[in-house]
Short mmCIF file of C-alpha atoms and ligand atoms in Angstrom, two decimals:
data_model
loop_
_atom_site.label_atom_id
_atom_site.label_comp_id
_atom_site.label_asym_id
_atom_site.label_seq_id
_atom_site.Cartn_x
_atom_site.Cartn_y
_atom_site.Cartn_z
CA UNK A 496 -16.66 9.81 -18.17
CA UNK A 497 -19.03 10.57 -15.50
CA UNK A 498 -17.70 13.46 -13.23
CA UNK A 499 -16.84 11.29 -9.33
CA UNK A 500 -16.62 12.35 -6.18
CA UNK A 501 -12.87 12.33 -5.55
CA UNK A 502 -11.78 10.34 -2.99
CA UNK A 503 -8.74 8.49 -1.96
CA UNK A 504 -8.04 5.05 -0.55
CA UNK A 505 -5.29 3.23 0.14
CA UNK A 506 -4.62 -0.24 2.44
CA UNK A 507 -1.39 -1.57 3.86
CA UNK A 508 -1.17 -5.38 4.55
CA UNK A 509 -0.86 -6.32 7.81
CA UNK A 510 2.15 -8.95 7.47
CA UNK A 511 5.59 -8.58 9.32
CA UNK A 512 7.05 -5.63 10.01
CA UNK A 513 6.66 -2.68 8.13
CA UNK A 514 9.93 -1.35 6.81
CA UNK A 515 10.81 2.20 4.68
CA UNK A 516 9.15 0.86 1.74
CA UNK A 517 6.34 0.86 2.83
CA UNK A 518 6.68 4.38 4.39
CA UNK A 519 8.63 6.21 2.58
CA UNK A 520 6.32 4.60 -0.61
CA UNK A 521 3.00 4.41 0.69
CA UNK A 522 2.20 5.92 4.57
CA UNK A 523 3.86 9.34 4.60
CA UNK A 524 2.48 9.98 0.86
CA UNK A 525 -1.02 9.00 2.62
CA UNK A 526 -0.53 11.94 4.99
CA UNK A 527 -0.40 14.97 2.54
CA UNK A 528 -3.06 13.68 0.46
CA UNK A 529 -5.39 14.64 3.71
CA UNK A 530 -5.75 17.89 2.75
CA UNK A 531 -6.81 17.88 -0.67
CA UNK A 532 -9.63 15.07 -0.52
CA UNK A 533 -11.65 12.54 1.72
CA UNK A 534 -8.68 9.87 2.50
CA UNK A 535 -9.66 6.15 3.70
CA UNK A 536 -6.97 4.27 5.21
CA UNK A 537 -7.76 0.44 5.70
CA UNK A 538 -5.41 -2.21 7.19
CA UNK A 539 -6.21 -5.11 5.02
CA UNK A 540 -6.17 -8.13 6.90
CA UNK A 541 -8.15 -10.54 4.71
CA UNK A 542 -5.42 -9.80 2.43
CA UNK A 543 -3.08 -11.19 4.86
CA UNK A 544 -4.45 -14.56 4.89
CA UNK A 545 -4.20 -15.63 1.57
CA UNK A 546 -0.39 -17.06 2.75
CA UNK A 547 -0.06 -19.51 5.37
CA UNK A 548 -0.67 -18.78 8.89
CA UNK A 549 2.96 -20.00 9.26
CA UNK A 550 3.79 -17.04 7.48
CA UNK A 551 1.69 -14.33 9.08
CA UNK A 552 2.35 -16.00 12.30
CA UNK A 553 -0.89 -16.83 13.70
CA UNK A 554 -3.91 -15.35 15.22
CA UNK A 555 -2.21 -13.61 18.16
CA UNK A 556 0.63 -12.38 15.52
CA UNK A 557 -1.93 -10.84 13.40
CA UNK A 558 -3.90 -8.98 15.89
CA UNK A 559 -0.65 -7.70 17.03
CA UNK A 560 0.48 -6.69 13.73
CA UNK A 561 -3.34 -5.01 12.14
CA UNK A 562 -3.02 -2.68 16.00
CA UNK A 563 0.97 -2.15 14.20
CA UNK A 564 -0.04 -0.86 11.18
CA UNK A 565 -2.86 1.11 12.84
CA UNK A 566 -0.26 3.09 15.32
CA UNK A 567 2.01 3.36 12.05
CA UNK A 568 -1.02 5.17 10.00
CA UNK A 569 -1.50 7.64 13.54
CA UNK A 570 2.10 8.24 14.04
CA UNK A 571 2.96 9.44 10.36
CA UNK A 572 -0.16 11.70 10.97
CA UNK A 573 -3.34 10.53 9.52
CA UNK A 574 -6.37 11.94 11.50
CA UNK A 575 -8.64 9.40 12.22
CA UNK A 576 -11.54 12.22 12.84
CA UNK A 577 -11.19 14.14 9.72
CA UNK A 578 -10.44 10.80 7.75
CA UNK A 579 -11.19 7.29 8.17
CA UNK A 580 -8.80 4.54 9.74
CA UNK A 581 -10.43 0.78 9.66
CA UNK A 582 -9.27 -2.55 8.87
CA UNK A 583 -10.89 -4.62 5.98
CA UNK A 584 -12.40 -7.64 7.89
CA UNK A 585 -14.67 -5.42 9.90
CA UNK A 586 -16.48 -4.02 6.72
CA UNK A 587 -18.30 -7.04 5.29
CA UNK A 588 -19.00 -5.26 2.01
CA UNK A 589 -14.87 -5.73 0.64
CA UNK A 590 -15.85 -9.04 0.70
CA UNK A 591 -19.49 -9.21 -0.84
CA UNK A 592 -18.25 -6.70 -4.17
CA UNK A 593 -14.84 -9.24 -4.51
CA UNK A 594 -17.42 -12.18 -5.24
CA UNK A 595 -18.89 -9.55 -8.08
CA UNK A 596 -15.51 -8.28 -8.96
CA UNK A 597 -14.19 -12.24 -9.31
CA UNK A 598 -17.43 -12.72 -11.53
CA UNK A 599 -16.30 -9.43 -13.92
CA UNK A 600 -12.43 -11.02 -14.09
CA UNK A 601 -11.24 -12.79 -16.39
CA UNK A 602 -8.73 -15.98 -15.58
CA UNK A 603 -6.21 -14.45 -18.21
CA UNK A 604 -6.41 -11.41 -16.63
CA UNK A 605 -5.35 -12.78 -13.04
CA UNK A 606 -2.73 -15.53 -15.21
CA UNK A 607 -0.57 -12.07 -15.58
CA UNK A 608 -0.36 -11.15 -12.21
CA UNK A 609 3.42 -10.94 -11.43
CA UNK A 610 2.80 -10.64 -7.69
CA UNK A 611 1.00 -13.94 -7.70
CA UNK A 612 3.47 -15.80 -9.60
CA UNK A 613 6.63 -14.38 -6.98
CA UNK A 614 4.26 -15.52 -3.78
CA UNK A 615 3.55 -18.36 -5.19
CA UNK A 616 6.77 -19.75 -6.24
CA UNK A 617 7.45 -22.93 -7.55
CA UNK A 618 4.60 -24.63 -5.80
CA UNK A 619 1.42 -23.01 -7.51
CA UNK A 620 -0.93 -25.95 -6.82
CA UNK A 621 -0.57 -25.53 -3.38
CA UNK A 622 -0.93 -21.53 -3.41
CA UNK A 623 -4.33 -20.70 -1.68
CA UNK A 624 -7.46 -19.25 -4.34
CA UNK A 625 -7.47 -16.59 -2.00
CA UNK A 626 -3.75 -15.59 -3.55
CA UNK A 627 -4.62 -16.10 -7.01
CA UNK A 628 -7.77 -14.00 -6.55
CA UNK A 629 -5.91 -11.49 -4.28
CA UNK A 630 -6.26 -8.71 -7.06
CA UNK A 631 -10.50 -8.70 -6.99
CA UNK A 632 -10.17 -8.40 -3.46
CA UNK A 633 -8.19 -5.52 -3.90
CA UNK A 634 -10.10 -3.82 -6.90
CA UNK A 635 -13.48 -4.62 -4.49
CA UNK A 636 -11.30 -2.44 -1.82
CA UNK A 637 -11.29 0.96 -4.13
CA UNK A 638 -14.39 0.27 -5.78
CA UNK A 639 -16.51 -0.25 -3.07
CA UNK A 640 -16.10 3.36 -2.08
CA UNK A 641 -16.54 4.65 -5.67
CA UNK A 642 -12.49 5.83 -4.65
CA UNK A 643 -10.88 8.15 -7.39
CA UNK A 644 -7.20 8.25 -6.58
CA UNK A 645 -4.74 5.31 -4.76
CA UNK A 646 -1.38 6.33 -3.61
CA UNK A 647 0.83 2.99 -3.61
CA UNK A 648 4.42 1.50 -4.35
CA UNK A 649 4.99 1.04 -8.08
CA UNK A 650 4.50 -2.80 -7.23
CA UNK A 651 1.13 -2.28 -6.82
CA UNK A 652 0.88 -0.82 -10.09
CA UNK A 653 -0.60 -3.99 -12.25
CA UNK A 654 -3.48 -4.61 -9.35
CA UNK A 655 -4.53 -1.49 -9.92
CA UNK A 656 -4.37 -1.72 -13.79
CA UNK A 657 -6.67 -4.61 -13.20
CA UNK A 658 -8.88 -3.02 -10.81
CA UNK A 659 -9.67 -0.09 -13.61
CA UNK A 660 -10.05 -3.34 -16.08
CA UNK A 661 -13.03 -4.69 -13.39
CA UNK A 662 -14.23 -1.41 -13.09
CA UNK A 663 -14.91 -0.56 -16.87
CA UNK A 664 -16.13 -4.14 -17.56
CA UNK A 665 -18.75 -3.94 -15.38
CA UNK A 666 -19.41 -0.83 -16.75
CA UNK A 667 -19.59 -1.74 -19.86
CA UNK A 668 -21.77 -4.96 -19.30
CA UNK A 669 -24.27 -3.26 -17.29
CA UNK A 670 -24.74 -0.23 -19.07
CA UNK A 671 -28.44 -0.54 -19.55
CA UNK A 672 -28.79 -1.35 -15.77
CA UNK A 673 -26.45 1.57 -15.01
CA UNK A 674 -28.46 4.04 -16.83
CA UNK A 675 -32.21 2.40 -15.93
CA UNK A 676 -30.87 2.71 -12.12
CA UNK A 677 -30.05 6.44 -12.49
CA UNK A 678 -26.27 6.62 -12.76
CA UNK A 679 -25.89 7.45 -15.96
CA UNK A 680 -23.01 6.37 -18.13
CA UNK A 681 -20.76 4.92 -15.58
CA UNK A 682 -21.20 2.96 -11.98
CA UNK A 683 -17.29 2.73 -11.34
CA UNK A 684 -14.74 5.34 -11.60
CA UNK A 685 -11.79 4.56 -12.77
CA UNK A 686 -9.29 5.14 -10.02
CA UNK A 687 -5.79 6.69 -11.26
CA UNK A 688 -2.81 5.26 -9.23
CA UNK A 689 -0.85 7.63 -7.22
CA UNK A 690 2.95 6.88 -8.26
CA UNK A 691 5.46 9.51 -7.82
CA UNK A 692 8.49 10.78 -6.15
CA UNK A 693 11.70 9.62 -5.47
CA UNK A 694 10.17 6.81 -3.26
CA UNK A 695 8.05 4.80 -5.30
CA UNK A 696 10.31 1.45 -5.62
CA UNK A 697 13.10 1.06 -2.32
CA UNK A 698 14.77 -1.17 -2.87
CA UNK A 699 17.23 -3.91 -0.39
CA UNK A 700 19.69 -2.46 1.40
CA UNK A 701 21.62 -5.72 0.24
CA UNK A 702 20.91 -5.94 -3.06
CA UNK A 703 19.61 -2.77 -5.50
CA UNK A 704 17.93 -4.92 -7.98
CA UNK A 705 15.35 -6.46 -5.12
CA UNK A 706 12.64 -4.60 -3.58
CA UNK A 707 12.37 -4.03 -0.17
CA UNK A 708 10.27 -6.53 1.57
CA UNK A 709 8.95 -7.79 4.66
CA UNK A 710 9.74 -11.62 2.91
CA UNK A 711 13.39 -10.53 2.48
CA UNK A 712 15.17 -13.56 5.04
CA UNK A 713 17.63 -11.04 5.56
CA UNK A 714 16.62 -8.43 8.38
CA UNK A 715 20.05 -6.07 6.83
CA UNK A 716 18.01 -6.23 3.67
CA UNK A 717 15.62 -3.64 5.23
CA UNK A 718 15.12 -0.68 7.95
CA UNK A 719 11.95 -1.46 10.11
CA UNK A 720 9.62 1.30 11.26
CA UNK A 721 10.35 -0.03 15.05
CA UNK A 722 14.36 -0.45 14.34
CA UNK A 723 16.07 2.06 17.13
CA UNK A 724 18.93 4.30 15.96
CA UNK A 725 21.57 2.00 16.36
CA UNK A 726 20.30 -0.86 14.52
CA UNK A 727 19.39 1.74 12.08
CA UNK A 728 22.75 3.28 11.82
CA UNK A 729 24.43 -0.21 11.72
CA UNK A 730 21.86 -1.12 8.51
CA UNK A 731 22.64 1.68 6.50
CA UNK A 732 26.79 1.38 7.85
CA UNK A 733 26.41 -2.46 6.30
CA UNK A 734 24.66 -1.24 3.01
CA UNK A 735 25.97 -2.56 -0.11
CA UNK A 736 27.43 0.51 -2.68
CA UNK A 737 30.15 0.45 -5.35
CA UNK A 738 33.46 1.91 -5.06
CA UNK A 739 33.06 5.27 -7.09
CA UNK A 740 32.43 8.39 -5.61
CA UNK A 741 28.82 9.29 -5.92
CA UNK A 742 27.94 11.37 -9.24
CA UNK A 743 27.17 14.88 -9.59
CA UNK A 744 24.34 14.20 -11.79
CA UNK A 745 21.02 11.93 -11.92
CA UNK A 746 22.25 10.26 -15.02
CA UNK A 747 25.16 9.09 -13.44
CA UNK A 748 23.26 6.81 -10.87
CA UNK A 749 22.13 4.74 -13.88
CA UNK A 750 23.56 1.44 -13.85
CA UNK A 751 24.24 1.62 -9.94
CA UNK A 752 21.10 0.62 -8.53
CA UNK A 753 22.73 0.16 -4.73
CA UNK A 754 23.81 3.82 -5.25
CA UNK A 755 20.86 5.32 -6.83
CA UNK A 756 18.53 3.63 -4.04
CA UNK A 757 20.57 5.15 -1.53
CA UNK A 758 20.09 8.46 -3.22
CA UNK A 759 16.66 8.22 -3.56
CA UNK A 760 16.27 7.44 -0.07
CA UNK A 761 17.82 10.17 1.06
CA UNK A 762 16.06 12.62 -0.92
CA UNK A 763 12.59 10.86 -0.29
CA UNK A 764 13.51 11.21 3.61
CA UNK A 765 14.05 15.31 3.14
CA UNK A 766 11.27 15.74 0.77
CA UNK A 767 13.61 16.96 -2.33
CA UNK A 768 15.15 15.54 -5.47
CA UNK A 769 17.87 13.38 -6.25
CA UNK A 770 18.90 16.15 -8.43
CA UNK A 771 19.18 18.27 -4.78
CA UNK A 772 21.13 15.59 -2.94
CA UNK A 773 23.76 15.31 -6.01
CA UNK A 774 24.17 18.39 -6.22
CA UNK A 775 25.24 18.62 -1.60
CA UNK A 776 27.30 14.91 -2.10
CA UNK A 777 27.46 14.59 -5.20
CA UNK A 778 31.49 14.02 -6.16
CA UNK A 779 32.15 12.73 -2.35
CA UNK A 780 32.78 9.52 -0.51
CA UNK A 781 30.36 7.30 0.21
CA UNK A 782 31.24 7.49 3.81
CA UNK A 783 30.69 11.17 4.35
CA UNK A 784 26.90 10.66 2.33
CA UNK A 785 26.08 7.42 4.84
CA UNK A 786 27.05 9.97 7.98
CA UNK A 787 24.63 12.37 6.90
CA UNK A 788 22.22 9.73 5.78
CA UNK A 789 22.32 7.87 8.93
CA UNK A 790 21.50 11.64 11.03
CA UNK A 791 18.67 12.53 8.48
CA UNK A 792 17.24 8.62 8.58
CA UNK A 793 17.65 8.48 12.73
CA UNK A 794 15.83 12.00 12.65
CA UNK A 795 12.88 11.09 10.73
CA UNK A 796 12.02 7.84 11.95
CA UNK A 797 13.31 8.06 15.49
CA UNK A 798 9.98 9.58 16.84
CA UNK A 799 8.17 7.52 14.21
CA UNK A 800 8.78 4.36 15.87
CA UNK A 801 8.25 5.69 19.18
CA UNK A 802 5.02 7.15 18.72
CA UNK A 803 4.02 3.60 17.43
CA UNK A 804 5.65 1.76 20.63
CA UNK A 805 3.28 4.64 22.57
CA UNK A 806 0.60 3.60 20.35
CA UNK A 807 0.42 -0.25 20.42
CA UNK A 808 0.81 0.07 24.25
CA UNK A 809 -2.80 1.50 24.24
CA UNK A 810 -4.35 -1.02 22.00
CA UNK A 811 -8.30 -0.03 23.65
CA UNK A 812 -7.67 3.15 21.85
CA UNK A 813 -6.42 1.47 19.04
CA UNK A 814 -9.33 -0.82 18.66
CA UNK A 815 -11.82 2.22 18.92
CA UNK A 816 -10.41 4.48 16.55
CA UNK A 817 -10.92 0.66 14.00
CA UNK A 818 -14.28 0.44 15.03
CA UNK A 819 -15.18 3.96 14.11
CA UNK A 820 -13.54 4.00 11.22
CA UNK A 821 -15.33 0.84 10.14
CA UNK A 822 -18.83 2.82 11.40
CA UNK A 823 -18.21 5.49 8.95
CA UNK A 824 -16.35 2.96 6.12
CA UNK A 825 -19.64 1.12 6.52
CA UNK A 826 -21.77 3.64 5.54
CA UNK A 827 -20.59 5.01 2.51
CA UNK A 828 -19.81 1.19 1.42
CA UNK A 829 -23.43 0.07 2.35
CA UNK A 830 -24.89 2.33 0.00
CA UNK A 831 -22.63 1.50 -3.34
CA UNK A 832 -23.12 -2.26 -2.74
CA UNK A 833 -27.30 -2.30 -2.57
CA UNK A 834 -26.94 0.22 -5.94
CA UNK A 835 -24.28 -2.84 -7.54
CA UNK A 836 -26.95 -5.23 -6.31
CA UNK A 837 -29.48 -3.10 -8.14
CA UNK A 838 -27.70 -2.65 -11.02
CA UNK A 839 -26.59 -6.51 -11.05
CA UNK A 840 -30.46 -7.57 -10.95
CA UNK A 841 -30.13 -9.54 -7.53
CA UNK A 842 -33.50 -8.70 -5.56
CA UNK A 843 -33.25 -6.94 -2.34
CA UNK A 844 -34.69 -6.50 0.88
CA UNK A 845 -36.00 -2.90 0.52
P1 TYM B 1358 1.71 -4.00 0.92
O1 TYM B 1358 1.13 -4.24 2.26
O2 TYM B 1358 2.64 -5.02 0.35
O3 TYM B 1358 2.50 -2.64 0.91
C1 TYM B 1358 1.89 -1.45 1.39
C2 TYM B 1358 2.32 -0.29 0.54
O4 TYM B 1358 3.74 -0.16 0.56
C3 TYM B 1358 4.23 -0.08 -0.77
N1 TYM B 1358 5.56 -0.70 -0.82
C4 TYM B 1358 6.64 -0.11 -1.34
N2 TYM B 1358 6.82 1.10 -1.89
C5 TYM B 1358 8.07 1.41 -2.31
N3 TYM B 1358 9.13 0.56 -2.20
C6 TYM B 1358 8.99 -0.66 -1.66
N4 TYM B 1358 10.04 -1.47 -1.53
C7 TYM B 1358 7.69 -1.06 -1.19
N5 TYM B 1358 7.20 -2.17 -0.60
C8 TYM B 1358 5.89 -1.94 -0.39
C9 TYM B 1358 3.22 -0.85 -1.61
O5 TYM B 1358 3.27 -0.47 -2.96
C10 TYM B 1358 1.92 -0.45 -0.94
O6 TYM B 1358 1.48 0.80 -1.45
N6 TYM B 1358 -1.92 -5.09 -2.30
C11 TYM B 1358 -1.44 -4.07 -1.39
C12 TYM B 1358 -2.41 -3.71 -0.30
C13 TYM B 1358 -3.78 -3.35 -0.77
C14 TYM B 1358 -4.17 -2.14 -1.40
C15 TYM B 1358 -5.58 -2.25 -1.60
C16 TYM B 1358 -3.46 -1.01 -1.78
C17 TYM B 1358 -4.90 -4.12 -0.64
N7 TYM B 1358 -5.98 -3.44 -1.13
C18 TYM B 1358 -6.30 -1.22 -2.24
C19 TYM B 1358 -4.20 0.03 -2.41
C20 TYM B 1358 -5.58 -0.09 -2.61
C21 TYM B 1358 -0.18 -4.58 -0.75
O7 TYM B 1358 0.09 -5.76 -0.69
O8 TYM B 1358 0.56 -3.66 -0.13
#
């Protein structure tokens, strides 16, 4: 394979609130990532559409929410000068490479998308095309910078299979056109998915077996980014463990999932292992562990949430840190979709 520019990108859907989930698997893994390559951080609002307004909660909602997402990105630390900080709709080129990348899918490819098949529920005829083709929008997302790495959630991880399947199809089925352009044996990296740590799957404060989510009906289920310390305290108070001491080892957390989120939610907060936090709690009381979790927890995302409050009350300075990042998104995109063009055979204004 061709050697890439590396380059990172990642995107966070701008739908309800975001919770620790989405931090603690996504956003603060963004933030260290800044000093080892190029990072671009996009809010992904066409995503958002592909469920019902009534879900998203309207125009005015989603405005609200793409300025929320931005604030979270600044508040964890991403710098919007050194990196680049847009949201999707503003950067017309996601949306030109999806109708290539929905061309280079195949149907059976999207039929084993579990993410469609949860969000769709029951009623699949009535699911929009824009969720069943949700993945190429995505893959168009990464390729369209050429990106080499993607931090994300391990739910994310069969998008991304698909968007390295896209990426050495075309490959493959250009390859002449590839080479004749100049870009030798391969257009498309293929990206590797960024999944580690203790973080990568949170799970419901109510239930260990379900993921986090912003769909959860239950608001206990989760801890929002913009909780305060008291709701935050009461959530993790309320959440749902088993009634033996916790274990001194990793392997005992198997086959406690309310337990071993807890854990791992605790050691993703302080940047260790589980291993670590066994080895301070492990043998004690639930009680004393939620105490300490409830300190370390209030601690980290305490000035979190008010730096996005701060933030979102600003949202001029919010819109022009989105329209510079989608100056600068533009013009590395611009670029790799006249080459695809090339390399597709469409002709082009030159
Ligand atoms: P979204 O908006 O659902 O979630 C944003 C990020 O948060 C992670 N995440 C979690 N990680 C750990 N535990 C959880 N309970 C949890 N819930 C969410 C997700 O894995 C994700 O990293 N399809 C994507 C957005 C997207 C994207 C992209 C991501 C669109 N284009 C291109 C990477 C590259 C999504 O719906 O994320």
């Amino acid at each position: 394979m061709a050697a890439f520019k590396e380059r990172v990108f990642s995107g966070v859907q701008p739908t309800g609130n975001l919770h620790l989930g989405n931090y603690l698997g996504a956003i603060a893994r963004f933030v260290p990532l800044q000093e080892k390559y190029d990072c671009i951080y996009c809010v992904v609002d066409m995503h958002a559409i592909t469920m019902p307004p009534s879900v998203w909660g309207g125009p005015q909602e989603l405005k609200r929410q793409i300025r929320e997402v931005t604030a979270a990105f600044l508040a964890a630390g991403i710098d919007p000068k050194r990196h680049i900080v847009f949201n999707q709709s503003q950067v017309s080129e996601h949306a030109e490479l999806a109708w290539i990348c929905n061309c280079i899918a195949r149907i059976g490819w999207l039929n084993r998308m579990t993410q469609f098949k949860e969000k769709a529920g029951k009623d699949r005829e009535n699911a929009s095309v824009g969720l069943y083709s949700y993945p190429t929008l995505m893959a168009a997302d990464i390729l369209v910078y050429r990106a080499t790495h993607v931090p994300v959630g391990e739910d994310q991880k069969q998008h991304l299979e698909l968007t390295r399947d896209v990426a050495q199809k075309f490959n493959n089925d250009f390859a002449e056109s590839i080479a004749a352009c100049g870009f030798g044996e391969a257009f498309f990296p293929l990206a590797e998915p960024l999944i580690q740590g203790p973080a990568m799957r949170i799970m419901s404060l109510r239930d260990g077996t379900k993921k986090m989510s912003k769909s959860d009906p239950s608001d206990n289920s989760r801890i929002n980014l913009t909780d305060d310390a008291d709701t935050i305290a009461q959530k993790i108070r309320k959440a749902k463990t088993d009634p033996e001491p916790l274990p001194s080892e990793e392997k005992g957390l198997e086959g406690r999932p309310e337990a071993d989120n807890l854990v791992g939610i605790f050691a993703a907060l302080k940047g260790v292992s589980r291993t670590d936090v066994l080895r301070e709690f492990g043998g004690g009381q639930f009680s004393v562990f939620k105490a300490a979790l409830i300190d370390l927890a209030v601690d980290r995302l305490g000035p979190l949430g008010a730096e996005m409050k701060r933030l979102v009350d600003d949202p001029a300075h919010i819109d022009a840190v989105l329209s510079d990042g989608a100056d600068r998104a533009r013009a590395i995109a611009r670029p790799v979709m006249d080459a695809v063009k090339d390399i597709t055979g469409f002709v082009r204004r030159g």
